[in-house]
């Protein structure tokens, strides 16, 4: 089959989100138009016009395409999500559609890796405790040393990275510079030997947990990863261990985590994601002193859309040449 022709292609961009950074800027469409001025590129800042533009669209770029929208997109051949997660598209109609799906995996990896490292350093050095004492104008050197979250070093510790994709590998590279030992967990048990000294299959997660000083969740959200960390896994962790979650809140049984943190069965948790989001004000997580919460900001950076545009243009080049696309998602696995 001959590759598609830009002049015969209509691309629709629409990624409205309540958080302004996740809304695609005009520069994304501009980058495509500059490369292919003959292509029809519709840039919709809201979803209110999307239904009228989908019936003759060949490519859709955005965060979400609902089942009723998919039904009218009869010419659609490729969907590119501007997020790494694709759970919002894993409904039966899309899985059966045969539409090619790609995601933004790797776009957020550098900044997310920095965020993870920052959270780990903050927990290791009890920066949250220092901030609490700072708000009291108190020089609390002795109190911090005597506290439950006594400052420690990252060097020599074991970081168990659950999910060894773009984010997992990026954080492994950075943690190695701190002198940490990197263990990985992947679905298959295979991973880069240059980054991780040991790699476990997901089925053997419980065997890896007891040795970990930090458990970092960077795995995709799928039915298999639902409550990947529950009461059994938390009980298997060291009392001195810290859980870091930048994946999705659904990967953790939040009630079990709150119980473990409350009785200090583990030392603490650094959470960039929760279930639900936003985290309700009444959640006990807010008041636990061994919890460090960031409001799903690990992927935030002023450089995100530059990398999004580079990825999209590169994949469009491949599309028009009939080449394999980067970041193609296996819709059966959900990542």
PDB file of N, CA and C in Angstrom, residues 255-316:
ATOM      1  N   UNK A 255      -5.749   3.127  50.663  1.00  0.00           N
ATOM      2  CA  UNK A 255      -6.146   2.857  52.051  1.00  0.00           C
ATOM      3  C   UNK A 255      -5.070   2.049  52.765  1.00  0.00           C
ATOM      4  N   UNK A 256      -4.517   1.064  52.072  1.00  0.00           N
ATOM      5  CA  UNK A 256      -3.452   0.262  52.667  1.00  0.00           C
ATOM      6  C   UNK A 256      -2.203   1.104  52.898  1.00  0.00           C
ATOM      7  N   UNK A 257      -1.918   2.018  51.984  1.00  0.00           N
ATOM      8  CA  UNK A 257      -0.757   2.893  52.142  1.00  0.00           C
ATOM      9  C   UNK A 257      -0.926   3.813  53.345  1.00  0.00           C
ATOM     10  N   UNK A 258      -2.100   4.397  53.485  1.00  0.00           N
ATOM     11  CA  UNK A 258      -2.353   5.287  54.626  1.00  0.00           C
ATOM     12  C   UNK A 258      -2.169   4.526  55.938  1.00  0.00           C
ATOM     13  N   UNK A 259      -2.682   3.299  55.992  1.00  0.00           N
ATOM     14  CA  UNK A 259      -2.536   2.491  57.206  1.00  0.00           C
ATOM     15  C   UNK A 259      -1.068   2.194  57.498  1.00  0.00           C
ATOM     16  N   UNK A 260      -0.301   1.862  56.465  1.00  0.00           N
ATOM     17  CA  UNK A 260       1.118   1.550  56.651  1.00  0.00           C
ATOM     18  C   UNK A 260       1.901   2.782  57.087  1.00  0.00           C
ATOM     19  N   UNK A 261       1.578   3.926  56.534  1.00  0.00           N
ATOM     20  CA  UNK A 261       2.277   5.158  56.896  1.00  0.00           C
ATOM     21  C   UNK A 261       1.909   5.600  58.304  1.00  0.00           C
ATOM     22  N   UNK A 262       0.639   5.441  58.653  1.00  0.00           N
ATOM     23  CA  UNK A 262       0.170   5.872  59.971  1.00  0.00           C
ATOM     24  C   UNK A 262       0.860   5.106  61.092  1.00  0.00           C
ATOM     25  N   UNK A 263       1.073   3.796  60.888  1.00  0.00           N
ATOM     26  CA  UNK A 263       1.757   2.999  61.925  1.00  0.00           C
ATOM     27  C   UNK A 263       3.251   2.870  61.659  1.00  0.00           C
ATOM     28  N   UNK A 264       3.733   3.609  60.655  1.00  0.00           N
ATOM     29  CA  UNK A 264       5.140   3.640  60.262  1.00  0.00           C
ATOM     30  C   UNK A 264       5.682   2.241  59.959  1.00  0.00           C
ATOM     31  N   UNK A 265       4.846   1.466  59.273  1.00  0.00           N
ATOM     32  CA  UNK A 265       5.318   0.174  58.770  1.00  0.00           C
ATOM     33  C   UNK A 265       6.348   0.384  57.666  1.00  0.00           C
ATOM     34  N   UNK A 266       6.259   1.521  56.957  1.00  0.00           N
ATOM     35  CA  UNK A 266       7.330   1.981  56.074  1.00  0.00           C
ATOM     36  C   UNK A 266       7.669   3.408  56.519  1.00  0.00           C
ATOM     37  N   UNK A 267       8.847   3.878  56.111  1.00  0.00           N
ATOM     38  CA  UNK A 267       9.308   5.168  56.617  1.00  0.00           C
ATOM     39  C   UNK A 267       8.532   6.342  56.056  1.00  0.00           C
ATOM     40  N   UNK A 268       8.115   6.228  54.784  1.00  0.00           N
ATOM     41  CA  UNK A 268       7.421   7.367  54.209  1.00  0.00           C
ATOM     42  C   UNK A 268       7.034   7.127  52.768  1.00  0.00           C
ATOM     43  N   UNK A 269       6.399   8.139  52.199  1.00  0.00           N
ATOM     44  CA  UNK A 269       5.976   8.085  50.795  1.00  0.00           C
ATOM     45  C   UNK A 269       6.098   9.466  50.178  1.00  0.00           C
ATOM     46  N   UNK A 270       6.586   9.490  48.941  1.00  0.00           N
ATOM     47  CA  UNK A 270       6.627  10.705  48.145  1.00  0.00           C
ATOM     48  C   UNK A 270       5.676  10.488  46.977  1.00  0.00           C
ATOM     49  N   UNK A 271       4.616  11.259  46.936  1.00  0.00           N
ATOM     50  CA  UNK A 271       3.525  11.011  45.989  1.00  0.00           C
ATOM     51  C   UNK A 271       3.307  12.199  45.066  1.00  0.00           C
ATOM     52  N   UNK A 272       3.424  11.967  43.774  1.00  0.00           N
ATOM     53  CA  UNK A 272       3.070  12.977  42.791  1.00  0.00           C
ATOM     54  C   UNK A 272       1.696  12.689  42.201  1.00  0.00           C
ATOM     55  N   UNK A 273       1.183  11.490  42.455  1.00  0.00           N
ATOM     56  CA  UNK A 273      -0.129  11.071  41.956  1.00  0.00           C
ATOM     57  C   UNK A 273      -0.901  10.419  43.089  1.00  0.00           C
ATOM     58  N   UNK A 274      -2.217  10.560  43.041  1.00  0.00           N
ATOM     59  CA  UNK A 274      -3.078   9.987  44.074  1.00  0.00           C
ATOM     60  C   UNK A 274      -4.349   9.475  43.417  1.00  0.00           C
ATOM     61  N   UNK A 275      -5.191   8.876  44.211  1.00  0.00           N
ATOM     62  CA  UNK A 275      -6.487   8.419  43.740  1.00  0.00           C
ATOM     63  C   UNK A 275      -7.536   8.805  44.783  1.00  0.00           C
ATOM     64  N   UNK A 276      -8.444   9.733  44.462  1.00  0.00           N
ATOM     65  CA  UNK A 276      -8.598  10.430  43.173  1.00  0.00           C
ATOM     66  C   UNK A 276      -7.676  11.636  43.088  1.00  0.00           C
ATOM     67  N   UNK A 277      -7.742  12.298  41.947  1.00  0.00           N
ATOM     68  CA  UNK A 277      -7.100  13.588  41.759  1.00  0.00           C
ATOM     69  C   UNK A 277      -8.145  14.591  41.296  1.00  0.00           C
ATOM     70  N   UNK A 278      -8.140  15.786  41.862  1.00  0.00           N
ATOM     71  CA  UNK A 278      -7.308  16.259  42.965  1.00  0.00           C
ATOM     72  C   UNK A 278      -7.580  15.474  44.245  1.00  0.00           C
ATOM     73  N   UNK A 279      -6.560  15.398  45.104  1.00  0.00           N
ATOM     74  CA  UNK A 279      -6.714  14.715  46.382  1.00  0.00           C
ATOM     75  C   UNK A 279      -7.635  15.542  47.282  1.00  0.00           C
ATOM     76  N   UNK A 280      -8.728  14.944  47.793  1.00  0.00           N
ATOM     77  CA  UNK A 280      -9.680  15.712  48.613  1.00  0.00           C
ATOM     78  C   UNK A 280      -9.025  16.276  49.877  1.00  0.00           C
ATOM     79  N   UNK A 281      -9.457  17.438  50.327  1.00  0.00           N
ATOM     80  CA  UNK A 281      -8.875  18.055  51.531  1.00  0.00           C
ATOM     81  C   UNK A 281      -8.969  17.174  52.761  1.00  0.00           C
ATOM     82  N   UNK A 282      -9.978  16.306  52.811  1.00  0.00           N
ATOM     83  CA  UNK A 282     -10.167  15.468  53.994  1.00  0.00           C
ATOM     84  C   UNK A 282      -9.287  14.217  53.994  1.00  0.00           C
ATOM     85  N   UNK A 283      -8.506  13.992  52.952  1.00  0.00           N
ATOM     86  CA  UNK A 283      -7.659  12.799  52.905  1.00  0.00           C
ATOM     87  C   UNK A 283      -6.620  12.829  54.022  1.00  0.00           C
ATOM     88  N   UNK A 284      -6.447  11.715  54.738  1.00  0.00           N
ATOM     89  CA  UNK A 284      -5.427  11.651  55.796  1.00  0.00           C
ATOM     90  C   UNK A 284      -4.004  11.854  55.282  1.00  0.00           C
ATOM     91  N   UNK A 285      -3.788  11.655  53.983  1.00  0.00           N
ATOM     92  CA  UNK A 285      -2.438  11.823  53.435  1.00  0.00           C
ATOM     93  C   UNK A 285      -1.897  13.225  53.683  1.00  0.00           C
ATOM     94  N   UNK A 286      -2.779  14.232  53.663  1.00  0.00           N
ATOM     95  CA  UNK A 286      -2.319  15.607  53.843  1.00  0.00           C
ATOM     96  C   UNK A 286      -1.674  15.833  55.205  1.00  0.00           C
ATOM     97  N   UNK A 287      -2.145  15.152  56.214  1.00  0.00           N
ATOM     98  CA  UNK A 287      -1.692  15.441  57.580  1.00  0.00           C
ATOM     99  C   UNK A 287      -0.608  14.494  58.093  1.00  0.00           C
ATOM    100  N   UNK A 288      -0.252  13.495  57.318  1.00  0.00           N
ATOM    101  CA  UNK A 288       0.797  12.567  57.757  1.00  0.00           C
ATOM    102  C   UNK A 288       2.165  13.206  57.543  1.00  0.00           C
ATOM    103  N   UNK A 289       2.976  13.257  58.596  1.00  0.00           N
ATOM    104  CA  UNK A 289       4.266  13.932  58.517  1.00  0.00           C
ATOM    105  C   UNK A 289       5.289  13.162  57.693  1.00  0.00           C
ATOM    106  N   UNK A 290       5.041  11.874  57.444  1.00  0.00           N
ATOM    107  CA  UNK A 290       5.983  11.087  56.646  1.00  0.00           C
ATOM    108  C   UNK A 290       5.544  10.967  55.194  1.00  0.00           C
ATOM    109  N   UNK A 291       4.740  11.934  54.749  1.00  0.00           N
ATOM    110  CA  UNK A 291       4.283  11.971  53.356  1.00  0.00           C
ATOM    111  C   UNK A 291       4.695  13.303  52.734  1.00  0.00           C
ATOM    112  N   UNK A 292       5.228  13.237  51.527  1.00  0.00           N
ATOM    113  CA  UNK A 292       5.588  14.419  50.749  1.00  0.00           C
ATOM    114  C   UNK A 292       4.745  14.381  49.480  1.00  0.00           C
ATOM    115  N   UNK A 293       3.880  15.381  49.287  1.00  0.00           N
ATOM    116  CA  UNK A 293       2.937  15.394  48.165  1.00  0.00           C
ATOM    117  C   UNK A 293       3.265  16.539  47.212  1.00  0.00           C
ATOM    118  N   UNK A 294       3.342  16.198  45.922  1.00  0.00           N
ATOM    119  CA  UNK A 294       3.364  17.228  44.878  1.00  0.00           C
ATOM    120  C   UNK A 294       2.138  16.975  43.994  1.00  0.00           C
ATOM    121  N   UNK A 295       1.475  18.024  43.524  1.00  0.00           N
ATOM    122  CA  UNK A 295       0.174  17.876  42.844  1.00  0.00           C
ATOM    123  C   UNK A 295       0.287  17.513  41.361  1.00  0.00           C
ATOM    124  N   UNK A 296       0.800  16.305  41.087  1.00  0.00           N
ATOM    125  CA  UNK A 296       0.966  15.788  39.724  1.00  0.00           C
ATOM    126  C   UNK A 296       1.732  16.804  38.867  1.00  0.00           C
ATOM    127  N   UNK A 297       2.873  17.225  39.392  1.00  0.00           N
ATOM    128  CA  UNK A 297       3.703  18.211  38.703  1.00  0.00           C
ATOM    129  C   UNK A 297       5.023  17.630  38.211  1.00  0.00           C
ATOM    130  N   UNK A 298       5.210  16.324  38.322  1.00  0.00           N
ATOM    131  CA  UNK A 298       6.504  15.752  37.947  1.00  0.00           C
ATOM    132  C   UNK A 298       6.811  15.916  36.461  1.00  0.00           C
ATOM    133  N   UNK A 299       5.795  16.047  35.623  1.00  0.00           N
ATOM    134  CA  UNK A 299       6.015  16.181  34.192  1.00  0.00           C
ATOM    135  C   UNK A 299       6.024  17.613  33.697  1.00  0.00           C
ATOM    136  N   UNK A 300       5.956  18.573  34.615  1.00  0.00           N
ATOM    137  CA  UNK A 300       5.848  19.972  34.224  1.00  0.00           C
ATOM    138  C   UNK A 300       7.214  20.553  33.857  1.00  0.00           C
ATOM    139  N   UNK A 301       7.265  21.214  32.708  1.00  0.00           N
ATOM    140  CA  UNK A 301       8.489  21.880  32.266  1.00  0.00           C
ATOM    141  C   UNK A 301       8.133  22.815  31.121  1.00  0.00           C
ATOM    142  N   UNK A 302       8.875  23.908  31.010  1.00  0.00           N
ATOM    143  CA  UNK A 302       8.648  24.840  29.900  1.00  0.00           C
ATOM    144  C   UNK A 302       9.112  24.260  28.568  1.00  0.00           C
ATOM    145  N   UNK A 303       9.798  23.109  28.599  1.00  0.00           N
ATOM    146  CA  UNK A 303      10.329  22.511  27.371  1.00  0.00           C
ATOM    147  C   UNK A 303       9.475  21.357  26.850  1.00  0.00           C
ATOM    148  N   UNK A 304       8.366  21.064  27.525  1.00  0.00           N
ATOM    149  CA  UNK A 304       7.540  19.915  27.154  1.00  0.00           C
ATOM    150  C   UNK A 304       7.053  20.011  25.705  1.00  0.00           C
ATOM    151  N   UNK A 305       6.482  21.155  25.335  1.00  0.00           N
ATOM    152  CA  UNK A 305       5.856  21.240  24.008  1.00  0.00           C
ATOM    153  C   UNK A 305       6.881  21.314  22.881  1.00  0.00           C
ATOM    154  N   UNK A 306       8.089  21.748  23.187  1.00  0.00           N
ATOM    155  CA  UNK A 306       9.157  21.671  22.193  1.00  0.00           C
ATOM    156  C   UNK A 306       9.446  20.214  21.846  1.00  0.00           C
ATOM    157  N   UNK A 307       9.524  19.373  22.881  1.00  0.00           N
ATOM    158  CA  UNK A 307       9.774  17.949  22.635  1.00  0.00           C
ATOM    159  C   UNK A 307       8.558  17.273  22.010  1.00  0.00           C
ATOM    160  N   UNK A 308       7.343  17.708  22.399  1.00  0.00           N
ATOM    161  CA  UNK A 308       6.132  17.167  21.785  1.00  0.00           C
ATOM    162  C   UNK A 308       6.140  17.440  20.271  1.00  0.00           C
ATOM    163  N   UNK A 309       6.484  18.664  19.878  1.00  0.00           N
ATOM    164  CA  UNK A 309       6.492  19.032  18.466  1.00  0.00           C
ATOM    165  C   UNK A 309       7.551  18.242  17.702  1.00  0.00           C
ATOM    166  N   UNK A 310       8.722  18.072  18.310  1.00  0.00           N
ATOM    167  CA  UNK A 310       9.789  17.314  17.641  1.00  0.00           C
ATOM    168  C   UNK A 310       9.360  15.872  17.402  1.00  0.00           C
ATOM    169  N   UNK A 311       8.712  15.274  18.398  1.00  0.00           N
ATOM    170  CA  UNK A 311       8.248  13.896  18.263  1.00  0.00           C
ATOM    171  C   UNK A 311       7.170  13.784  17.190  1.00  0.00           C
ATOM    172  N   UNK A 312       6.199  14.696  17.209  1.00  0.00           N
ATOM    173  CA  UNK A 312       5.108  14.634  16.241  1.00  0.00           C
ATOM    174  C   UNK A 312       5.621  14.816  14.812  1.00  0.00           C
ATOM    175  N   UNK A 313       6.484  15.790  14.591  1.00  0.00           N
ATOM    176  CA  UNK A 313       7.010  16.023  13.239  1.00  0.00           C
ATOM    177  C   UNK A 313       7.820  14.818  12.770  1.00  0.00           C
ATOM    178  N   UNK A 314       8.614  14.246  13.659  1.00  0.00           N
ATOM    179  CA  UNK A 314       9.396  13.066  13.285  1.00  0.00           C
ATOM    180  C   UNK A 314       8.481  11.900  12.910  1.00  0.00           C
ATOM    181  N   UNK A 315       7.426  11.706  13.694  1.00  0.00           N
ATOM    182  CA  UNK A 315       6.504  10.610  13.387  1.00  0.00           C
ATOM    183  C   UNK A 315       5.715  10.867  12.108  1.00  0.00           C
ATOM    184  N   UNK A 316       5.381  12.110  11.837  1.00  0.00           N
ATOM    185  CA  UNK A 316       4.711  12.424  10.576  1.00  0.00           C
ATOM    186  C   UNK A 316       5.635  12.154   9.389  1.00  0.00           C
TER     187      UNK A 316
END
